[in-house]
């Protein structure tokens, strides 16, 4: 009689549904008797396929013991076949997943596992056409999603592995970004690598300095000067091709975005590391005089004018490091301002440094940070062409066009004056710096803040008026370099900005206004200041001609008196001013090339002498009379002149006739003797 407890037919088949690994083939071999590669690949594929669909079960972990031990055999980890290594890595990450959180390996074995994955599997992700790319992607996905990469932080003396994983991940994204056919694959790799590195940064007790260097270096990818330094072309002289600035970058580099994501996801952790990073450079350079007193030299001749006892400051090598670091500060503020919470106070302290180079760097950097200007700088300034036809108009859509180049588009994710009010207040205090170099740099900085509206973060009208008032004051600075810097700031504004922002203080005829002060500079005691001021003032009028001719009273009130101010300088009876007056008169006020329209060809191939053509916005040709257009501009100029300026204008016409006779006589004599 059968026992009551005898198994039924169903119970006999139960071992097939028991939890645990069913794979029972060997993966190891004795020396001299290796398993054939094809057979080894078949076994590893079978094992990988089974484990991929398994879930964590406490009572099934014992079934992985034998396989886990065989998978860390050096014969597999260092196998010469790429497929064997890829499948081995796939099986290993599944072992780590199924046995989490306690890996069935010693610290030495974990080091061997991660060394193989980091040095062999991750670099292969740069090649999406790799025969085992699916396995490589699976390994990366498992490390990132299961977070088994965190086991790396438990390995003693794993600094080299940590450095390598960061370096290789950034290198892979740099390589895949060159392949335009793998956009979706690139996004998948980028997402998982970003998650993987964020886990390491967030959980690691500390990051090796080399890892911080690697992350920081990614932000240099936006600096064309830094990138050009790595090439052999023009490397000797450090020359950068200006034409490269015209290239439009519509998407930031993937490696840059990954570094940005890491910093924004772990702001507190990265803030500590960045603070130490910048402190090592900034403090060391600040103490350079004590370290290298014999090597320290002044970089600016003006430094001797400020103080004979001023410290000589950093060496050339220190200055190169400082410029690089301050360039990174600009880019880091645009990308991840949270990591600079401990660095901004250090930069603020530089504003009060005794050494002029440190103050200059800090002043320039803070001005760019407030303006949202990154390491690549600003886009080319707007072209104000007084000879253009039709002239610039306030409704010109080109002035509304935002820079398409992401590198040069001013962008401040946070309003700096609100986030760091003390640093901003100290920055504004540099207007009273004893060095004209600092005051000139500060003047250029507030110009950028005004033109960019603080990096598109916005300025209140009260703050704008305050900065414009300071710019007005700088036009009357005691040093000519500062006055020239202020004039150049005005010239950097687009036409609409001159009218809407700078014009709020009044026109050239309103005493105390910005443009009235600019008009005073055409009589400056320093000729370089006169040249800049008169050229800019005349160019503004030349650009505003179109709006004044159209009857815009606001523009007429602002700029209509410019020709009178310029022609009135004729009464100074100074030969340099007279020469300058002639130049701006025929280059800016009434350019000889105005209007720049091409002659229209007629049927016989000759060009018409009086009628010319210009292409309209619709692509059609419109007949224009250049003589009429030029005459209208002359009449507009004369209409706005006061009595004193009219006398000068007509005197110039008479002198022109007299000089033409002299020139004719000279040419006749030349013809006689040749």
XYZ file of C-alpha atoms in Angstrom:
674
model
C 0.000 0.000 0.000
C 1.514 3.246 -1.082
C 2.466 5.711 1.567
C 0.102 8.514 2.292
C 2.836 11.035 1.714
C 4.012 9.655 -1.614
C 4.411 12.441 -4.213
C 1.897 12.746 -7.005
C 2.795 13.153 -10.662
C 2.498 16.917 -10.349
C 4.774 16.952 -7.335
C 7.422 14.978 -9.214
C 7.724 17.785 -11.796
C 7.999 20.460 -9.106
C 11.842 20.875 -9.294
C 11.401 22.662 -12.656
C 9.327 25.406 -11.015
C 11.461 25.766 -7.916
C 12.952 29.227 -7.349
C 16.579 29.630 -8.272
C 18.914 29.372 -11.209
C 18.371 26.377 -13.507
C 21.620 26.838 -15.481
C 23.961 23.958 -14.615
C 26.762 24.100 -17.210
C 30.331 24.913 -16.272
C 32.033 28.167 -17.254
C 35.523 27.349 -15.970
C 38.245 25.128 -17.339
C 41.596 23.713 -16.457
C 44.799 25.154 -17.803
C 45.513 23.961 -21.314
C 41.955 22.769 -21.901
C 39.900 25.908 -22.611
C 36.289 25.814 -23.680
C 35.874 26.623 -27.359
C 34.853 30.241 -27.925
C 31.655 29.293 -29.760
C 30.607 26.926 -26.973
C 31.538 29.450 -24.290
C 29.471 32.109 -26.022
C 26.488 29.717 -26.180
C 26.691 28.951 -22.468
C 27.080 32.593 -21.467
C 24.135 33.593 -23.665
C 21.976 30.927 -22.057
C 22.976 32.062 -18.582
C 22.439 35.733 -19.420
C 19.037 35.091 -20.975
C 17.841 33.167 -17.915
C 19.067 35.693 -15.342
C 17.663 38.718 -17.169
C 14.119 37.595 -16.358
C 14.759 36.585 -12.751
C 13.696 38.613 -9.735
C 15.240 38.889 -6.297
C 14.277 36.005 -4.028
C 15.942 35.356 -0.676
C 15.685 31.581 -0.921
C 17.193 31.532 -4.440
C 20.505 33.218 -3.706
C 22.282 29.968 -2.973
C 21.700 28.875 -6.569
C 23.979 31.673 -7.767
C 26.984 30.650 -5.681
C 28.688 28.413 -8.237
C 27.985 30.690 -11.217
C 29.035 33.802 -9.303
C 32.362 32.206 -8.460
C 33.029 31.095 -12.037
C 32.155 34.481 -13.554
C 35.004 36.249 -11.722
C 37.556 33.803 -13.052
C 40.371 35.748 -14.782
C 39.895 33.451 -17.779
C 36.547 35.170 -18.402
C 37.296 38.704 -17.179
C 40.420 38.946 -19.343
C 39.247 36.767 -22.237
C 40.552 37.913 -25.601
C 37.128 37.610 -27.250
C 34.994 40.758 -26.993
C 31.786 38.744 -27.016
C 32.872 36.655 -24.048
C 33.752 39.779 -22.063
C 30.458 41.489 -22.988
C 28.315 38.480 -21.999
C 30.349 37.951 -18.831
C 29.717 41.574 -17.846
C 25.982 41.137 -18.552
C 25.868 38.108 -16.267
C 27.877 39.846 -13.558
C 25.569 42.882 -13.355
C 22.640 40.458 -13.049
C 24.391 38.690 -10.174
C 24.863 42.061 -8.476
C 21.201 42.895 -9.098
C 19.816 39.600 -7.835
C 22.033 39.525 -4.757
C 21.677 43.216 -3.848
C 22.457 44.804 -1.516
C 25.134 42.254 -0.531
C 27.357 41.289 -3.446
C 28.757 37.732 -3.222
C 32.282 39.002 -3.880
C 35.295 40.194 -1.946
C 36.722 43.666 -2.354
C 39.482 42.370 -4.642
C 36.964 40.540 -6.819
C 34.770 43.651 -7.057
C 37.811 45.638 -8.122
C 38.488 43.142 -10.918
C 34.841 43.194 -12.014
C 34.574 46.978 -12.179
C 37.996 47.304 -13.769
C 36.825 45.073 -16.651
C 33.498 46.891 -16.996
C 35.031 50.370 -16.848
C 37.988 49.732 -19.130
C 36.395 47.314 -21.622
C 32.604 47.663 -21.682
C 31.939 51.376 -21.156
C 34.415 52.611 -23.825
C 32.759 50.290 -26.365
C 29.530 52.298 -26.032
C 31.100 54.924 -28.262
C 30.607 52.481 -31.159
C 26.872 51.844 -31.678
C 27.682 49.480 -34.554
C 29.522 47.097 -32.227
C 28.323 43.497 -32.549
C 27.662 43.323 -28.796
C 26.312 46.833 -28.348
C 23.073 45.491 -26.835
C 25.050 43.785 -24.074
C 27.047 46.975 -23.466
C 23.830 48.968 -23.159
C 22.378 46.367 -20.802
C 25.398 46.596 -18.506
C 25.195 50.391 -18.407
C 21.449 50.361 -17.801
C 21.789 47.876 -14.935
C 24.584 49.809 -13.247
C 22.564 53.019 -13.423
C 19.071 51.737 -12.616
C 19.962 49.153 -9.966
C 22.679 51.509 -8.664
C 25.096 48.622 -8.292
C 27.766 51.117 -9.352
C 27.673 52.286 -5.709
C 29.614 49.148 -4.783
C 32.562 51.025 -6.260
C 32.548 53.346 -3.236
C 32.970 50.347 -0.894
C 36.159 49.149 -2.575
C 39.301 50.208 -0.677
C 41.627 52.543 -2.610
C 39.266 52.816 -5.579
C 40.362 56.351 -6.566
C 41.801 55.155 -9.873
C 38.608 53.309 -10.780
C 36.525 56.346 -9.794
C 38.654 58.628 -11.947
C 38.500 56.226 -14.893
C 34.719 55.854 -14.827
C 34.245 59.623 -14.997
C 36.883 60.068 -17.669
C 35.557 57.259 -19.865
C 31.912 58.351 -19.561
C 32.728 61.885 -20.678
C 34.975 60.582 -23.452
C 32.218 58.280 -24.729
C 29.735 61.160 -24.974
C 32.323 63.258 -26.756
C 32.779 60.491 -29.336
C 29.100 59.656 -29.831
C 28.235 63.349 -30.315
C 30.186 63.251 -33.584
C 27.819 60.641 -35.051
C 24.623 62.340 -36.212
C 22.940 59.021 -37.002
C 22.704 57.789 -33.412
C 20.752 60.598 -31.766
C 18.323 58.338 -29.941
C 21.070 55.940 -28.895
C 23.141 58.875 -27.713
C 20.256 60.100 -25.543
C 19.910 56.666 -23.950
C 23.623 56.413 -23.235
C 23.752 59.994 -21.975
C 20.779 59.509 -19.634
C 22.154 56.339 -18.059
C 25.695 57.649 -17.762
C 24.399 60.805 -16.120
C 22.394 58.771 -13.608
C 25.401 56.563 -12.943
C 27.756 59.482 -12.232
C 25.159 61.323 -10.134
C 24.881 58.231 -7.931
C 28.621 58.204 -7.398
C 28.830 61.920 -6.612
C 25.849 61.795 -4.287
C 26.950 58.738 -2.311
C 30.740 58.935 -2.321
C 32.254 60.160 0.934
C 34.678 62.243 -1.092
C 35.665 62.706 -4.710
C 39.259 62.472 -5.875
C 40.616 65.843 -7.081
C 41.082 64.326 -10.534
C 37.323 63.706 -10.770
C 36.593 67.353 -9.976
C 39.105 68.355 -12.640
C 37.334 66.134 -15.173
C 33.910 67.640 -14.399
C 35.257 71.189 -14.505
C 36.991 70.561 -17.824
C 33.656 69.896 -19.535
C 32.648 73.527 -19.116
C 35.709 74.558 -21.108
C 34.071 72.998 -24.156
C 32.231 76.298 -24.636
C 35.414 78.367 -24.721
C 36.741 78.657 -28.313
C 40.123 79.845 -27.031
C 40.493 76.818 -24.791
C 39.431 74.475 -27.587
C 41.799 76.081 -30.069
C 44.653 75.547 -27.645
C 44.357 71.793 -28.127
C 44.891 72.009 -31.860
C 48.227 72.389 -33.589
C 47.028 75.140 -35.887
C 47.922 78.573 -34.555
C 48.965 76.961 -31.293
C 52.328 78.668 -31.203
C 50.963 82.174 -31.202
C 47.646 81.368 -29.540
C 45.723 82.832 -32.473
C 41.999 82.128 -32.633
C 40.211 82.255 -35.959
C 37.570 84.976 -35.571
C 35.475 83.303 -38.246
C 34.773 80.476 -35.830
C 32.596 82.844 -33.796
C 30.090 82.899 -36.649
C 29.408 79.185 -36.306
C 25.981 78.628 -34.762
C 25.702 75.976 -32.079
C 22.050 75.010 -31.656
C 22.670 72.284 -29.083
C 25.146 72.113 -26.225
C 27.691 69.271 -26.254
C 26.404 66.096 -24.517
C 29.428 65.996 -22.222
C 28.708 69.596 -21.190
C 25.078 68.730 -20.458
C 26.100 65.722 -18.388
C 28.459 67.822 -16.246
C 25.690 70.416 -15.889
C 23.199 67.756 -14.754
C 25.653 66.373 -12.203
C 26.232 69.817 -10.704
C 22.539 70.729 -10.603
C 21.555 67.353 -9.114
C 24.191 67.493 -6.353
C 24.602 71.247 -5.684
C 25.695 70.967 -2.056
C 28.261 68.257 -2.707
C 29.671 69.923 -5.806
C 29.689 73.341 -4.099
C 32.150 71.996 -1.538
C 34.402 70.468 -4.171
C 34.301 73.549 -6.423
C 35.025 75.796 -3.468
C 38.152 73.797 -2.729
C 39.070 73.695 -6.418
C 38.888 77.458 -6.875
C 40.386 78.135 -3.474
C 43.497 76.181 -4.427
C 44.004 78.420 -7.457
C 42.792 81.789 -6.184
C 44.421 81.687 -2.755
C 47.677 80.311 -4.113
C 47.825 83.094 -6.684
C 46.957 85.694 -4.050
C 49.879 84.482 -1.945
C 52.180 84.258 -4.945
C 54.280 87.186 -3.848
C 55.230 85.449 -0.626
C 55.988 82.207 -2.440
C 57.861 83.608 -5.465
C 58.986 87.161 -4.642
C 61.728 87.118 -7.251
C 59.450 85.937 -10.067
C 56.579 88.336 -9.503
C 56.257 91.185 -11.970
C 53.705 93.853 -12.684
C 51.655 93.337 -15.844
C 50.418 96.894 -16.427
C 52.431 100.092 -16.631
C 49.562 101.913 -14.957
C 50.095 99.906 -11.809
C 53.138 102.033 -11.020
C 50.999 105.142 -11.220
C 48.675 103.870 -8.512
C 51.179 103.027 -5.811
C 54.911 102.451 -5.704
C 54.443 100.063 -2.789
C 51.743 97.921 -4.428
C 52.482 94.168 -4.262
C 53.799 92.785 -7.490
C 51.315 89.911 -7.388
C 51.122 86.614 -9.259
C 53.514 85.245 -11.817
C 52.616 84.699 -15.464
C 51.811 81.070 -14.747
C 49.543 82.099 -11.889
C 47.785 84.606 -14.126
C 47.129 81.962 -16.780
C 45.569 79.722 -14.159
C 43.537 82.622 -12.789
C 42.188 83.584 -16.206
C 41.206 79.987 -16.858
C 39.466 79.703 -13.494
C 37.629 83.000 -13.882
C 36.471 81.933 -17.330
C 35.058 78.781 -15.769
C 33.249 80.871 -13.163
C 31.404 82.679 -15.945
C 30.260 79.423 -17.513
C 29.386 77.753 -14.228
C 27.092 80.631 -13.318
C 25.209 80.145 -16.597
C 24.997 76.370 -16.190
C 24.712 75.665 -12.458
C 24.812 78.757 -10.218
C 24.087 76.703 -7.095
C 27.618 75.266 -7.023
C 29.135 78.756 -6.703
C 27.519 79.620 -3.380
C 30.882 79.287 -1.625
C 32.957 80.670 -4.493
C 31.233 84.034 -4.962
C 32.473 85.275 -1.552
C 36.018 84.363 -2.620
C 35.551 86.289 -5.845
C 34.107 89.189 -3.874
C 37.229 89.238 -1.688
C 39.338 89.633 -4.825
C 37.612 92.961 -5.488
C 39.503 94.352 -2.501
C 42.829 92.666 -3.262
C 45.847 94.938 -3.185
C 47.145 93.556 -6.444
C 45.736 95.236 -9.530
C 45.643 92.084 -11.689
C 43.474 90.246 -9.178
C 41.087 93.185 -8.846
C 40.893 93.522 -12.613
C 40.072 89.833 -13.106
C 37.457 89.913 -10.375
C 35.853 93.074 -11.758
C 35.672 91.712 -15.309
C 34.384 88.329 -14.116
C 31.635 89.700 -11.889
C 30.485 92.022 -14.651
C 30.193 89.074 -17.040
C 28.483 86.896 -14.422
C 25.824 89.523 -13.735
C 25.360 89.863 -17.512
C 25.023 86.097 -18.016
C 28.046 85.993 -20.330
C 29.808 82.639 -20.504
C 33.308 81.563 -21.425
C 32.565 82.039 -25.146
C 31.849 85.754 -24.663
C 29.201 87.888 -26.317
C 27.931 87.612 -29.901
C 29.250 90.220 -32.365
C 27.823 93.680 -31.542
C 25.080 95.105 -33.760
C 26.310 96.754 -36.935
C 25.461 100.461 -36.969
C 26.133 101.498 -40.561
C 25.457 105.185 -41.299
C 25.801 104.474 -45.029
C 23.121 101.762 -45.052
C 19.981 102.287 -47.119
C 17.267 102.042 -45.954
C 18.573 103.323 -42.626
C 18.029 101.480 -39.355
C 14.489 101.616 -38.057
C 13.141 101.055 -34.557
C 10.833 98.435 -36.023
C 13.713 96.587 -37.688
C 13.088 92.877 -36.893
C 16.812 92.109 -37.048
C 17.311 93.913 -33.740
C 14.785 91.608 -32.115
C 16.604 88.501 -33.312
C 17.989 86.591 -30.362
C 21.411 85.033 -30.824
C 20.923 81.496 -32.123
C 24.314 80.453 -30.796
C 23.735 78.956 -27.372
C 27.330 79.622 -26.373
C 27.190 83.385 -26.877
C 23.571 84.014 -25.909
C 23.584 85.932 -22.583
C 21.731 83.883 -20.012
C 21.592 84.243 -16.236
C 19.430 81.530 -14.611
C 19.127 83.660 -11.473
C 19.156 87.453 -10.971
C 22.602 87.929 -9.472
C 21.771 91.202 -7.631
C 18.991 89.391 -5.735
C 20.878 86.166 -5.013
C 24.164 87.822 -3.996
C 23.260 91.408 -3.004
C 26.434 91.984 -0.961
C 28.726 90.892 -3.789
C 26.764 93.023 -6.265
C 26.994 96.056 -3.980
C 30.747 95.624 -3.615
C 31.037 95.258 -7.373
C 29.261 98.583 -7.907
C 31.722 100.119 -5.455
C 34.583 99.520 -7.913
C 33.525 102.719 -9.687
C 35.707 104.508 -7.137
C 38.735 102.249 -7.505
C 42.026 104.098 -7.456
C 43.177 102.371 -10.647
C 41.850 103.688 -13.984
C 42.183 100.158 -15.388
C 39.674 98.887 -12.858
C 37.317 101.801 -13.434
C 37.499 101.254 -17.200
C 36.762 97.526 -16.785
C 33.900 98.366 -14.434
C 32.478 100.810 -16.980
C 32.583 98.133 -19.675
C 30.907 95.743 -17.232
C 27.898 97.957 -16.483
C 27.515 98.459 -20.226
C 27.167 94.687 -20.651
C 24.697 94.533 -17.784
C 22.565 97.200 -19.449
C 22.711 95.752 -22.984
C 21.918 92.203 -21.823
C 19.361 93.261 -19.173
C 21.423 91.361 -16.588
C 21.577 88.207 -18.704
C 17.870 88.393 -19.599
C 17.029 88.140 -15.876
C 15.766 91.715 -16.083
C 16.577 95.007 -14.384
C 14.130 97.334 -12.731
C 13.802 100.764 -14.318
C 15.249 102.263 -11.151
C 18.342 100.067 -11.412
C 18.720 100.811 -15.124
C 18.525 104.558 -14.468
C 21.110 104.153 -11.718
C 23.568 102.368 -14.012
C 22.989 104.884 -16.822
C 23.694 107.696 -14.364
C 26.968 105.987 -13.398
C 27.860 105.592 -17.078
C 27.225 109.315 -17.522
C 29.567 110.020 -14.630
C 32.280 107.861 -16.163
C 32.190 109.990 -19.307
C 33.677 112.733 -17.142
C 36.263 110.597 -15.337
C 39.668 112.167 -14.737
C 41.424 109.436 -16.748
C 41.090 109.328 -20.523
C 41.075 105.495 -20.616
C 37.917 105.463 -18.517
C 36.274 108.128 -20.687
C 37.092 106.143 -23.838
C 35.665 102.990 -22.235
C 32.426 104.850 -21.477
C 32.165 106.094 -25.074
C 32.693 102.562 -26.379
C 29.946 101.288 -24.090
C 27.473 103.687 -25.713
C 28.637 102.540 -29.151
C 27.959 98.905 -28.212
C 24.217 99.482 -27.790
C 21.828 98.592 -30.602
C 19.927 101.542 -32.051
C 16.727 100.587 -30.254
C 18.597 100.345 -26.954
C 20.025 103.818 -27.441
C 16.536 105.228 -27.853
C 14.635 103.179 -25.251
C 17.279 102.926 -22.507
C 19.985 105.551 -22.888
C 17.542 108.088 -24.257
C 15.531 108.179 -21.031
C 17.947 110.741 -19.583
C 17.377 113.123 -22.523
C 18.914 114.075 -25.860
C 22.075 115.935 -26.840
C 20.379 119.291 -26.291
C 19.339 118.511 -22.702
C 22.055 119.529 -20.277
C 23.213 116.748 -17.963
C 21.858 113.921 -20.097
C 24.045 111.024 -21.186
C 24.102 112.111 -24.837
C 24.799 115.741 -23.860
C 27.806 114.564 -21.848
C 28.909 112.449 -24.804
C 28.685 115.559 -27.016
C 30.963 117.402 -24.583
C 33.636 114.774 -25.096
C 34.162 115.864 -28.714
C 36.012 118.833 -27.210
C 37.973 116.638 -24.791
C 41.534 117.674 -24.029
C 42.746 114.225 -25.128
C 42.604 113.616 -28.871
C 41.882 109.842 -28.638
C 38.770 110.654 -26.593
C 37.703 113.256 -29.183
C 38.115 110.710 -31.969
C 35.978 108.078 -30.231
C 33.302 110.526 -29.103
C 32.883 112.365 -32.406
C 32.889 109.137 -34.419
C 30.258 107.511 -32.206
C 28.110 110.634 -32.069
C 28.176 111.086 -35.850
C 27.445 107.391 -36.418
C 24.398 107.604 -34.147
C 23.002 110.475 -36.215
C 23.759 108.630 -39.459
C 21.852 105.590 -38.226
C 18.953 107.694 -36.918
C 18.439 109.484 -40.254
C 15.737 107.070 -41.395
C 13.570 107.564 -38.311
C 14.005 111.347 -38.388
C 13.075 111.472 -42.069
C 9.981 109.405 -41.240
C 8.921 112.054 -38.741
C 9.808 110.302 -35.463
C 9.819 113.219 -33.013
C 11.363 111.180 -30.181
C 14.419 110.331 -32.275
C 14.614 113.886 -33.596
C 14.587 115.299 -30.049
C 17.296 112.884 -28.977
C 19.708 113.096 -31.895
C 18.646 116.003 -34.108
C 21.202 118.373 -32.576
C 24.223 116.129 -33.151
C 25.407 117.751 -36.434
C 25.335 121.207 -34.807
C 27.458 119.961 -31.903
C 29.984 118.416 -34.289
C 30.235 121.356 -36.712
C 30.568 123.792 -33.811
C 33.992 122.262 -33.021
C 35.293 124.010 -36.166
C 35.521 127.214 -34.127
C 38.218 125.736 -31.878
C 40.665 126.347 -34.743
C 42.524 123.142 -33.855
C 44.062 121.352 -36.822
C 43.486 117.885 -35.298
C 39.828 118.642 -34.634
C 39.385 120.087 -38.133
C 40.883 116.944 -39.679
C 38.622 114.775 -37.503
C 35.606 116.891 -38.467
C 36.265 116.321 -42.171
C 36.606 112.598 -41.653
C 33.404 112.040 -39.686
C 31.508 114.433 -41.968
C 32.181 112.331 -45.067
C 32.245 108.920 -43.342
C 29.383 109.184 -40.850
C 27.147 112.229 -41.398
C 27.173 112.277 -45.214
C 29.065 109.131 -46.267
C 30.417 109.276 -49.800
C 29.089 105.739 -50.356
C 25.508 106.672 -49.424
C 23.206 105.260 -50.705
C 24.924 101.915 -51.490
C 22.649 100.806 -54.341
C 23.891 99.002 -57.433
C 23.494 100.333 -60.952
C 20.725 98.624 -62.897
C 21.771 97.104 -66.226
C 19.824 98.063 -69.338
C 19.350 96.084 -72.551
C 22.577 97.241 -74.236
C 24.664 96.210 -71.262
C 25.448 99.684 -69.961
C 24.347 101.022 -66.614
C 21.929 103.834 -66.101
C 23.499 107.041 -64.937
C 20.700 108.426 -62.784
C 18.236 105.692 -61.931
C 19.371 102.707 -59.923
C 17.682 99.729 -58.339
C 17.465 98.017 -55.006
C 15.943 94.677 -54.095
C 12.944 94.987 -51.782
C 11.998 92.578 -49.012
C 9.692 90.756 -51.443
C 12.581 90.137 -53.839
C 11.371 92.666 -56.407
C 13.549 95.408 -57.810
C 12.532 98.946 -57.003
C 13.872 101.909 -58.972
C 15.529 104.536 -56.764
C 17.245 107.825 -57.470
C 20.487 107.943 -55.431
C 20.959 111.655 -56.066
C 17.513 112.379 -54.682
C 18.112 110.220 -51.622
C 21.451 111.867 -50.902
C 19.973 115.343 -51.398
C 17.173 114.555 -48.935
C 19.764 113.538 -46.347
C 21.719 116.756 -46.860
C 18.557 118.818 -46.500
C 17.636 116.921 -43.328
C 21.061 117.674 -41.885
C 20.932 121.373 -42.783
C 17.389 121.721 -41.427
C 18.555 120.696 -37.950
C 21.599 123.002 -37.824
C 21.715 126.098 -35.650
C 23.032 129.388 -37.063
C 26.651 128.837 -36.011
C 26.694 125.330 -37.472
C 25.126 126.518 -40.753
C 27.959 128.991 -41.258
C 30.452 126.162 -40.822
C 28.530 123.910 -43.200
C 28.495 126.494 -46.007
C 32.126 127.383 -45.302
C 33.028 123.733 -45.821
C 31.276 123.768 -49.192
C 33.198 126.865 -50.268
C 36.438 125.361 -49.066
C 35.670 122.233 -51.038
C 35.430 124.233 -54.268
C 38.695 126.024 -53.502
C 40.512 122.799 -52.679
C 39.212 121.191 -55.858
C 40.926 123.919 -57.867
C 44.162 123.393 -55.944
C 43.984 119.657 -56.545
C 43.253 120.247 -60.245
C 46.300 122.469 -60.565
C 48.421 119.872 -58.793
C 47.281 117.119 -61.156
C 47.992 119.350 -64.157
C 51.569 119.899 -62.969
C 51.983 116.177 -62.416
C 50.828 115.536 -65.990
C 53.308 118.079 -67.370
C 56.304 116.440 -65.700
C 55.373 112.840 -66.533
